[in-house]
């Protein structure tokens, strides 16, 4: 059942049957041999008592069997995102066409007439992995005691706000909650569908570390024993999904070791609340083993030798693609290309908040930015680094998205150093030193540092070429590789001159209003981090933005209040028009709809892994709990 919720104002869905029409209560449930044995030994309740009243029924292509290990490789905590993309359970989810929202933990919902109140009905009887009930209290605990606690969350999530005010969450009964907003918030379900927005937490476990429920002196004693500086840091460590083996979860597999262990192991959850159409409790696979390796090359070697079962992260790089294709038979795996989000690669951001008055004036001048854009030979970059498979583009949505407008993607991307020189001369940058570099009014060389996000190695190589193009027009730029965490800290704090990363503008199921690269919604809006901070804090921090940036946020509010998809697309296009007119950042190339930079490596023993469809980097829409290995014996 797929609910196109955007076209109606009053809406409720109640799931009494599965997607294939089988009444959930009439099913005979089955489980793995390990759990059957534990039930016989009275160490685990019977399966019907472990499942909710109406389990989520996954209609699988092939009924699987139990057993086997899903092998992956990772580089430690920096690859935590891969865990989230594999098994995290949002309240609601997108369908695989990314055109509508479907129930998940929430079995039903209802908007009021003016889209200011949303009632959520939880699936009754879901349990945490320790057997405790999952209820409305777990949502309220996250909201009141984590999201609104200033010590744990100094800046509440911006997506909870409408018109600068945080929405209110109320418990109506054990399995029902209501969100209330000061203005229409028709986009809120999309936020709830994101794997990045976890809106619940196990109250029964975490309250022992929270001063609202446990005396602070008792918490302090535990904190000191475990060597944490503050109670908030101690609480956050206890609430670290995938890094605290004691933390209960509702996912298909639960972490049993920490992320930096030699093997990060996740084991089957006996209380997982999804079954296949034959009544088999999921997941089929016993566990996930994620091997901690020292480098991306080590991940590649494991794949080539057939030691990875399904993985995208650290493998899906166009430079790896040829060797992975060549060794498919040897490694006993296959490669599945998927339509991509069409990101803009090596996007260049300017620091409009910079303290240097001359550079601030220069950066704010659109003609200066135009000159730099026109001086870049994007066709040459595309051929040298992307084998001609990408296409030159400013930082705008790609061809496969609803927001693609070629007139914006193609603006000022032609290679025209003559025009670039003319513009710079017109701006008064006519004086040069003996090496041909342009001079500032104070007589010093116009010299810029470009902080390059170094985790993606091609980024540095591309910017080394950009350096040479800009040298030809008399601008000296030094690309400086910066490690991931430092880059994020430096750019979010506006402690840079130029910065380079890739940019995402919206794709399947990812509306542009969710992207900090489009709207200044937080300090992660790298093209204007202090503007984003200003909006996120209602003007209490950051820097007040100029009128065109404020106009973007007016449009964003209209998008958020609009339940109709077509009208929402039209409004987002207005925002991209403003961005095109201002050229706040410089794009280099967009990836194509089918890119050798976006693929899965799938071992040939794996079944039910999607072979077609859309893919945005998250697996959850394709129910990884329903994947299995054909070389395992049935039990």
XYZ file of C-alpha atoms in Angstrom:
635
model
C 0.000 0.000 0.000
C 1.468 3.330 -1.032
C 0.011 6.574 0.252
C 0.267 9.671 -1.926
C -0.306 11.971 1.002
C 0.645 15.239 -0.621
C -2.569 15.790 -2.531
C -4.962 15.770 0.392
C -5.450 17.931 3.452
C -7.335 15.483 5.678
C -5.826 12.058 5.514
C -5.703 8.868 7.508
C -4.421 5.417 6.662
C -5.045 2.306 8.736
C -3.151 -0.868 7.874
C -5.276 -3.905 8.720
C -3.741 -6.081 6.037
C -0.297 -6.534 4.577
C 0.645 -5.247 1.142
C -0.320 -8.599 -0.372
C -3.711 -8.722 1.318
C -2.952 -11.379 3.961
C -4.486 -10.497 7.355
C -1.512 -10.196 9.729
C -3.304 -11.849 12.662
C -4.021 -15.021 10.654
C -0.393 -15.751 9.837
C 1.613 -18.572 11.351
C 4.928 -17.107 12.408
C 8.274 -18.910 12.126
C 11.728 -18.139 13.483
C 15.360 -19.221 13.235
C 16.549 -22.424 14.929
C 18.574 -20.473 17.500
C 15.499 -18.619 18.742
C 13.359 -21.776 18.698
C 15.889 -23.389 21.024
C 15.897 -20.383 23.358
C 12.105 -20.470 23.481
C 12.202 -24.176 24.391
C 14.713 -23.383 27.146
C 12.405 -20.619 28.477
C 15.125 -18.047 27.793
C 13.033 -16.216 25.207
C 9.258 -15.650 24.929
C 7.357 -17.403 22.105
C 7.550 -15.651 18.765
C 3.940 -14.414 18.798
C 4.659 -12.622 22.077
C 7.777 -11.028 20.620
C 6.044 -9.626 17.525
C 3.617 -6.685 17.502
C -0.128 -7.107 16.980
C 0.337 -6.316 13.298
C 3.905 -7.005 12.167
C 5.252 -5.155 9.186
C 4.996 -7.647 6.315
C 7.778 -7.429 3.740
C 6.772 -8.928 0.408
C 10.023 -10.452 -0.817
C 10.908 -11.623 -4.299
C 12.250 -14.928 -2.951
C 11.446 -16.514 0.412
C 14.786 -16.840 2.112
C 16.227 -19.087 4.779
C 18.088 -18.438 7.976
C 21.833 -18.329 8.518
C 24.910 -16.623 7.186
C 26.951 -13.488 7.735
C 26.858 -10.217 5.815
C 30.509 -9.184 5.470
C 31.591 -5.571 5.055
C 34.730 -3.493 5.599
C 34.994 0.006 7.068
C 37.469 2.625 8.296
C 36.069 3.095 11.784
C 33.830 5.748 13.294
C 34.016 7.879 10.125
C 32.015 5.157 8.370
C 29.223 5.164 10.944
C 26.896 6.484 8.223
C 26.998 3.083 6.548
C 25.356 1.507 9.603
C 22.600 4.101 9.536
C 21.959 3.503 5.845
C 21.767 -0.256 6.282
C 19.429 -0.788 9.212
C 18.102 2.388 10.843
C 14.299 2.445 11.142
C 12.582 5.841 10.621
C 9.004 6.353 11.789
C 7.847 6.362 8.151
C 9.698 5.518 4.923
C 9.707 6.375 1.240
C 8.636 3.738 -1.218
C 11.221 2.610 -3.783
C 9.961 5.094 -6.386
C 10.557 7.947 -3.918
C 7.165 9.409 -4.815
C 5.267 8.753 -1.591
C 5.564 8.030 2.104
C 4.626 4.648 3.578
C 4.072 3.408 7.134
C 6.920 1.832 9.080
C 7.033 2.154 12.876
C 4.060 4.450 12.447
C 1.152 2.404 11.072
C -1.112 5.396 10.346
C -1.238 9.195 10.491
C -3.722 12.039 10.163
C -3.349 15.716 9.343
C -5.880 18.322 10.383
C -7.430 20.630 7.773
C -4.829 23.406 7.892
C -1.775 21.080 8.081
C -0.734 22.352 11.519
C -1.404 19.159 13.494
C -0.197 15.661 12.713
C -1.365 12.636 14.703
C 0.869 9.546 14.512
C -0.388 6.060 15.402
C 2.427 3.698 16.374
C 2.404 0.027 15.504
C 1.158 -1.654 18.683
C 3.446 -4.121 20.403
C 6.849 -3.323 18.911
C 9.546 -4.147 21.476
C 13.096 -3.033 22.016
C 15.819 -5.649 21.625
C 15.761 -6.264 25.394
C 12.040 -7.081 25.238
C 10.750 -3.804 26.724
C 7.742 -2.147 24.996
C 8.290 0.567 22.404
C 5.689 3.270 23.116
C 4.842 6.941 22.779
C 7.022 7.560 25.870
C 10.105 6.785 23.767
C 9.181 9.546 21.306
C 8.389 11.975 24.110
C 11.677 11.180 25.868
C 13.623 11.990 22.693
C 11.684 15.224 22.239
C 11.621 16.584 25.800
C 14.793 15.153 27.281
C 17.176 15.101 24.323
C 16.083 17.445 21.501
C 14.926 20.220 23.867
C 17.649 19.739 26.487
C 20.126 22.577 25.938
C 23.044 20.652 27.395
C 22.478 17.703 25.081
C 21.241 19.686 22.068
C 22.411 23.337 22.286
C 20.711 24.093 18.965
C 17.466 22.133 18.429
C 17.088 20.544 14.968
C 16.009 23.216 12.503
C 13.518 20.840 10.892
C 11.466 20.904 14.112
C 10.858 24.609 13.645
C 8.216 26.521 11.743
C 8.388 30.314 11.704
C 11.225 30.099 14.215
C 9.134 28.157 16.738
C 9.625 24.507 17.662
C 6.697 22.193 17.090
C 5.065 20.648 20.154
C 4.862 16.893 20.694
C 2.141 15.467 22.947
C 1.314 11.952 24.066
C -2.364 11.124 23.453
C -2.169 7.512 24.619
C 0.323 4.637 24.836
C 0.624 4.348 21.036
C -0.493 7.781 19.797
C 1.256 11.157 19.655
C 0.393 14.516 18.153
C 2.666 17.142 16.635
C 1.399 20.747 16.615
C 2.995 23.587 14.657
C 2.306 27.332 14.647
C 1.942 27.308 10.851
C 1.311 24.674 8.142
C 4.105 22.109 7.975
C 3.112 19.775 5.161
C 6.703 18.665 4.664
C 7.140 17.220 8.143
C 6.576 13.597 7.115
C 9.577 13.818 4.771
C 11.704 14.779 7.772
C 10.365 11.802 9.708
C 11.240 9.544 6.750
C 14.926 10.508 6.847
C 17.389 7.978 8.301
C 19.285 10.967 9.712
C 16.392 12.122 11.906
C 16.026 9.543 14.672
C 12.996 10.747 16.664
C 12.855 8.183 19.458
C 15.125 6.730 22.154
C 14.814 3.916 24.746
C 13.591 5.825 27.791
C 13.666 2.777 30.061
C 17.433 2.435 29.497
C 18.616 6.027 29.062
C 16.715 7.567 31.979
C 19.306 6.097 34.365
C 21.839 8.542 32.843
C 19.546 11.604 32.732
C 19.273 14.025 35.705
C 15.545 14.497 35.163
C 15.042 10.885 36.286
C 18.179 9.987 38.255
C 19.944 12.054 40.955
C 22.822 13.986 39.427
C 25.260 12.788 42.104
C 24.607 9.192 41.071
C 25.170 10.084 37.400
C 28.351 11.973 38.332
C 29.730 8.899 40.074
C 29.131 6.801 36.945
C 30.550 9.532 34.719
C 33.784 9.812 36.669
C 34.192 6.046 36.757
C 34.004 5.942 32.960
C 36.191 9.062 32.495
C 33.782 11.464 30.807
C 34.171 15.217 31.343
C 30.480 16.108 31.612
C 27.196 14.302 32.213
C 26.072 15.345 28.723
C 29.105 13.670 27.132
C 28.453 10.596 29.283
C 24.777 10.502 28.261
C 25.643 10.939 24.568
C 28.073 8.011 24.782
C 25.370 5.829 26.304
C 22.999 6.929 23.529
C 25.514 6.239 20.764
C 23.667 3.903 18.459
C 26.029 1.248 17.024
C 28.797 2.215 19.479
C 27.253 1.199 22.808
C 26.540 -2.559 22.875
C 24.260 -2.087 25.897
C 21.891 0.304 24.113
C 18.615 -1.403 23.137
C 17.454 -0.981 19.558
C 14.545 -1.906 17.325
C 16.640 -2.616 14.234
C 17.061 -5.983 12.521
C 20.569 -6.376 13.920
C 21.939 -4.901 17.151
C 25.576 -3.889 17.786
C 27.472 -6.246 20.054
C 30.868 -4.533 19.764
C 32.053 -0.960 19.369
C 32.720 0.662 16.005
C 36.500 0.628 16.462
C 36.680 -3.071 17.383
C 38.619 -5.290 14.945
C 35.203 -6.595 13.874
C 32.159 -4.405 14.458
C 29.553 -7.125 14.939
C 25.774 -6.703 14.755
C 23.612 -9.695 15.687
C 20.030 -10.648 14.872
C 17.394 -8.948 17.065
C 14.992 -11.547 18.575
C 12.290 -8.878 18.868
C 12.492 -7.533 15.317
C 8.985 -6.642 14.193
C 9.039 -7.470 10.468
C 8.193 -10.765 8.755
C 8.060 -11.968 5.158
C 4.783 -12.895 3.442
C 5.156 -16.489 4.649
C 5.385 -15.387 8.287
C 9.149 -15.882 8.708
C 10.533 -13.416 11.228
C 13.266 -11.294 9.712
C 16.187 -10.896 9.396
C 17.290 -14.031 7.572
C 21.009 -13.398 8.098
C 22.488 -14.192 11.527
C 24.674 -11.134 11.750
C 26.676 -8.386 10.059
C 30.467 -8.421 10.478
C 32.144 -5.118 9.579
C 35.934 -5.518 9.451
C 37.994 -2.534 10.585
C 40.649 -1.918 7.894
C 43.298 0.819 7.568
C 42.467 2.327 4.185
C 40.060 2.408 1.232
C 42.578 0.251 -0.656
C 42.109 -2.459 1.964
C 38.342 -2.316 1.405
C 38.934 -2.731 -2.331
C 41.242 -5.718 -1.803
C 38.610 -7.459 0.317
C 36.029 -6.941 -2.430
C 38.367 -8.231 -5.137
C 39.011 -11.381 -3.112
C 35.291 -12.033 -2.570
C 35.286 -11.090 1.124
C 32.513 -8.483 0.907
C 28.855 -9.381 0.448
C 27.077 -6.060 -0.200
C 28.752 -2.659 0.001
C 28.801 0.747 -1.612
C 30.822 2.919 0.759
C 34.584 3.101 0.026
C 34.103 1.032 -3.123
C 31.783 3.060 -5.356
C 34.454 5.217 -6.916
C 34.819 5.495 -10.663
C 38.547 4.814 -10.274
C 37.730 1.460 -8.658
C 35.127 0.564 -11.258
C 37.431 -0.845 -14.016
C 39.379 -3.151 -11.679
C 36.195 -4.314 -9.945
C 34.636 -5.150 -13.308
C 37.780 -7.004 -14.379
C 37.843 -9.221 -11.276
C 34.110 -10.045 -10.983
C 34.534 -13.724 -11.838
C 37.582 -14.138 -9.619
C 35.875 -12.457 -6.654
C 32.499 -14.133 -7.302
C 30.573 -10.859 -7.173
C 28.511 -8.652 -9.448
C 28.281 -4.889 -9.835
C 24.937 -3.117 -9.875
C 24.741 0.437 -11.194
C 21.956 2.620 -9.836
C 20.555 5.982 -10.898
C 22.366 8.576 -8.820
C 21.578 11.755 -6.877
C 23.662 13.590 -9.518
C 25.855 15.529 -7.120
C 28.048 18.396 -8.200
C 31.677 17.416 -7.725
C 34.421 19.746 -6.466
C 32.051 22.647 -5.754
C 33.914 25.799 -4.694
C 32.554 27.856 -1.778
C 33.470 31.440 -0.829
C 33.637 32.773 2.720
C 31.280 35.750 2.658
C 31.910 36.251 6.384
C 35.687 36.673 6.068
C 37.295 39.329 8.253
C 39.653 40.597 5.520
C 37.695 43.629 4.282
C 39.152 43.590 0.774
C 38.497 39.872 0.245
C 35.025 40.251 1.727
C 34.223 42.998 -0.807
C 35.755 40.932 -3.604
C 33.897 37.745 -2.717
C 30.604 39.607 -2.467
C 31.064 40.912 -6.007
C 29.258 38.542 -8.371
C 31.402 39.649 -11.316
C 34.508 38.406 -9.523
C 32.869 35.014 -9.062
C 31.787 34.990 -12.726
C 35.364 35.644 -13.801
C 36.659 32.707 -11.775
C 33.939 30.456 -13.189
C 34.637 31.425 -16.798
C 38.350 30.708 -16.336
C 37.763 26.992 -15.588
C 38.036 24.468 -18.426
C 35.395 22.008 -17.251
C 35.542 19.891 -20.403
C 39.218 19.203 -19.806
C 38.567 18.317 -16.155
C 35.761 15.987 -17.198
C 37.961 14.159 -19.677
C 41.019 13.868 -17.437
C 39.391 12.825 -14.168
C 35.946 11.488 -15.064
C 36.722 9.856 -18.437
C 34.188 12.153 -20.088
C 31.266 10.464 -18.320
C 30.242 13.487 -16.219
C 29.026 16.793 -17.631
C 30.054 20.421 -16.945
C 27.584 22.157 -14.668
C 27.133 24.805 -12.052
C 25.956 23.629 -8.661
C 22.352 22.799 -9.595
C 20.191 19.634 -9.673
C 21.022 17.123 -12.375
C 19.166 15.847 -15.420
C 17.341 13.062 -13.615
C 15.707 15.284 -10.991
C 12.428 17.244 -11.075
C 14.325 20.500 -10.554
C 16.681 20.291 -13.540
C 16.836 23.562 -15.501
C 19.645 23.562 -18.090
C 19.720 27.347 -18.306
C 20.925 27.437 -14.696
C 23.311 24.476 -14.906
C 24.977 25.966 -17.984
C 25.267 29.580 -16.809
C 28.864 30.887 -16.969
C 30.406 27.442 -17.498
C 31.971 28.091 -20.929
C 35.761 28.247 -20.914
C 36.463 31.921 -21.663
C 39.674 33.180 -19.991
C 39.637 36.257 -22.239
C 36.313 37.394 -20.797
C 37.480 36.468 -17.304
C 40.534 38.730 -17.702
C 38.354 41.553 -19.009
C 36.052 41.339 -15.966
C 38.962 41.339 -13.519
C 40.498 44.365 -15.242
C 37.133 46.121 -15.070
C 37.025 45.451 -11.334
C 40.253 47.422 -10.976
C 42.593 44.461 -10.546
C 44.880 45.667 -13.317
C 48.263 45.829 -11.591
C 50.402 42.687 -11.640
C 53.715 41.617 -10.157
C 56.699 40.219 -12.079
C 55.188 36.744 -12.146
C 51.940 38.003 -13.642
C 49.803 37.738 -10.511
C 47.303 40.498 -9.825
C 47.851 42.832 -6.896
C 45.554 44.051 -4.157
C 45.111 47.822 -3.644
C 47.730 47.665 -0.848
C 50.295 46.373 -3.352
C 50.357 42.828 -2.015
C 49.728 39.849 -4.263
C 46.118 38.672 -4.457
C 46.661 35.297 -2.825
C 43.942 32.816 -1.814
C 43.979 29.528 0.067
C 41.514 26.846 -1.006
C 40.738 24.339 1.778
C 40.043 21.100 -0.074
C 37.985 18.298 1.491
C 40.650 15.607 1.306
C 38.718 12.379 1.926
C 37.754 12.294 -1.728
C 41.203 12.270 -3.342
C 40.117 13.458 -6.810
C 38.962 16.668 -5.176
C 42.557 17.729 -4.652
C 43.582 16.779 -8.186
C 40.708 18.758 -9.697
C 41.560 21.807 -7.613
C 45.221 21.566 -8.631
C 44.004 22.043 -12.214
C 41.707 24.892 -11.186
C 44.763 26.530 -9.615
C 46.471 26.531 -13.028
C 43.411 27.954 -14.818
C 43.251 30.777 -12.289
C 46.989 31.378 -12.578
C 46.357 32.101 -16.266
C 44.105 35.018 -15.266
C 46.522 36.302 -12.619
C 44.940 34.847 -9.451
C 47.193 32.818 -7.181
C 45.386 30.069 -5.311
C 46.981 27.367 -3.178
C 44.847 24.227 -2.725
C 45.363 22.872 0.785
C 44.141 19.320 1.647
C 42.204 19.259 4.902
C 41.034 16.149 6.778
C 37.283 15.576 7.061
C 36.618 16.608 10.666
C 38.903 19.638 10.522
C 37.430 20.732 7.182
C 33.884 20.576 8.546
C 34.863 22.466 11.718
C 36.791 25.119 9.843
C 34.178 25.748 7.162
C 31.160 25.615 9.510
C 32.955 28.203 11.669
C 33.712 30.441 8.652
C 37.463 30.078 9.239
C 38.485 29.809 5.589
C 38.865 31.773 2.361
C 37.806 29.277 -0.299
C 36.655 25.721 0.378
C 35.915 22.780 -1.908
C 33.654 19.773 -1.492
C 30.894 18.045 -3.447
C 27.350 19.362 -3.251
C 23.886 17.769 -3.220
C 20.866 19.689 -4.445
C 18.024 17.229 -4.060
C 17.213 13.919 -5.669
C 14.944 10.933 -5.245
C 12.907 11.598 -2.141
C 15.344 14.302 -1.047
C 13.604 17.620 -1.521
C 15.982 20.586 -1.841
C 14.624 22.097 1.373
C 16.371 19.284 3.236
C 19.716 20.233 1.717
C 21.956 22.819 3.399
C 23.613 23.302 0.010
C 20.416 24.900 -1.324
C 18.947 26.787 1.602
C 20.948 28.245 4.533
C 19.391 26.017 7.190
C 22.427 25.473 9.430
C 26.172 26.009 9.755
C 26.460 22.998 7.408
C 25.376 25.375 4.641
C 28.974 25.735 3.553
C 28.226 28.494 1.048
C 27.060 30.703 3.941
C 27.598 28.953 7.297
C 27.001 32.003 9.482
C 23.828 32.811 7.558
C 22.683 29.266 8.197
C 23.536 29.623 11.878
C 21.579 32.902 11.991
C 18.465 31.178 10.661
C 18.946 28.080 12.834
C 19.174 30.204 15.998
C 16.490 32.741 15.058
C 19.087 35.477 14.775
C 20.754 34.806 18.139
C 24.039 33.703 16.555
C 25.745 33.871 13.190
C 25.462 36.755 10.760
C 22.354 38.382 9.346
C 22.124 37.502 5.645
C 21.459 39.876 2.745
C 17.928 40.211 1.245
C 18.328 37.574 -1.540
C 19.321 34.937 1.036
C 16.371 35.887 3.228
C 14.149 35.538 0.175
C 15.338 31.928 -0.163
C 14.088 31.177 3.315
C 10.730 32.798 2.607
C 10.398 30.399 -0.325
C 11.477 27.501 1.886
C 8.694 28.283 4.349
C 6.198 28.212 1.484
C 7.570 24.863 0.298
C 7.320 23.438 3.799
C 3.665 24.470 4.070
C 2.725 23.090 0.650
C 1.369 19.510 0.533
C 1.099 19.430 -3.275
C 4.244 18.014 -4.925
C 3.909 19.903 -8.242
C 3.509 23.246 -6.463
C 6.444 22.393 -4.233
C 8.651 21.704 -7.250
C 7.660 25.049 -8.788
C 8.545 26.896 -5.581
C 11.928 25.187 -5.358
C 12.621 26.264 -8.931
C 12.097 29.866 -7.831
C 14.788 29.325 -5.211
C 17.168 27.935 -7.824
C 16.460 30.979 -9.988
C 17.670 33.209 -7.147
C 20.729 31.023 -6.686
C 21.483 31.179 -10.420
C 21.221 34.970 -10.441
C 23.680 35.257 -7.542
C 26.196 32.443 -8.272
C 27.047 32.069 -4.587
C 29.256 29.062 -5.299
C 30.987 27.636 -8.381
C 30.174 24.176 -9.670
C 32.521 22.060 -11.776
C 30.824 18.877 -13.052
C 27.679 16.899 -12.275
C 27.644 13.118 -12.229
C 25.380 11.521 -14.862
C 22.097 9.730 -14.049
C 23.953 6.393 -14.267
C 27.438 6.821 -12.885
C 30.306 4.425 -12.298
C 30.765 6.394 -9.087
C 27.482 4.999 -7.705
C 27.165 1.257 -7.578
C 26.875 -1.728 -5.282
C 29.300 -4.620 -5.097
C 27.100 -7.687 -4.473
C 28.510 -11.153 -3.782
C 26.894 -13.792 -5.994
C 25.667 -15.754 -2.971
C 23.404 -12.869 -1.917
C 19.705 -12.868 -2.819
C 16.839 -10.335 -2.691
C 19.326 -7.461 -3.080
C 17.744 -4.985 -5.534
C 18.939 -5.309 -9.114
C 16.980 -2.321 -10.426
C 15.393 0.817 -9.066
C 16.480 4.087 -7.556
C 19.157 4.327 -4.906
C 20.189 7.372 -2.876
C 22.829 5.691 -0.713
C 20.343 4.256 1.811
C 19.371 0.578 1.848
C 16.376 0.767 4.182
C 13.799 1.141 1.377
C 14.857 -2.288 0.071
C 14.582 -4.089 3.437
C 18.084 -5.526 3.960
C 16.591 -7.752 6.662
C 15.042 -9.748 3.786
C 18.386 -10.441 2.074
C 19.895 -13.897 2.458
C 22.678 -16.180 1.234
C 22.009 -19.163 -0.999
C 24.908 -21.175 0.395
C 23.271 -21.490 3.802
C 21.355 -24.587 4.911
C 17.711 -24.111 5.806
C 16.767 -24.403 9.467
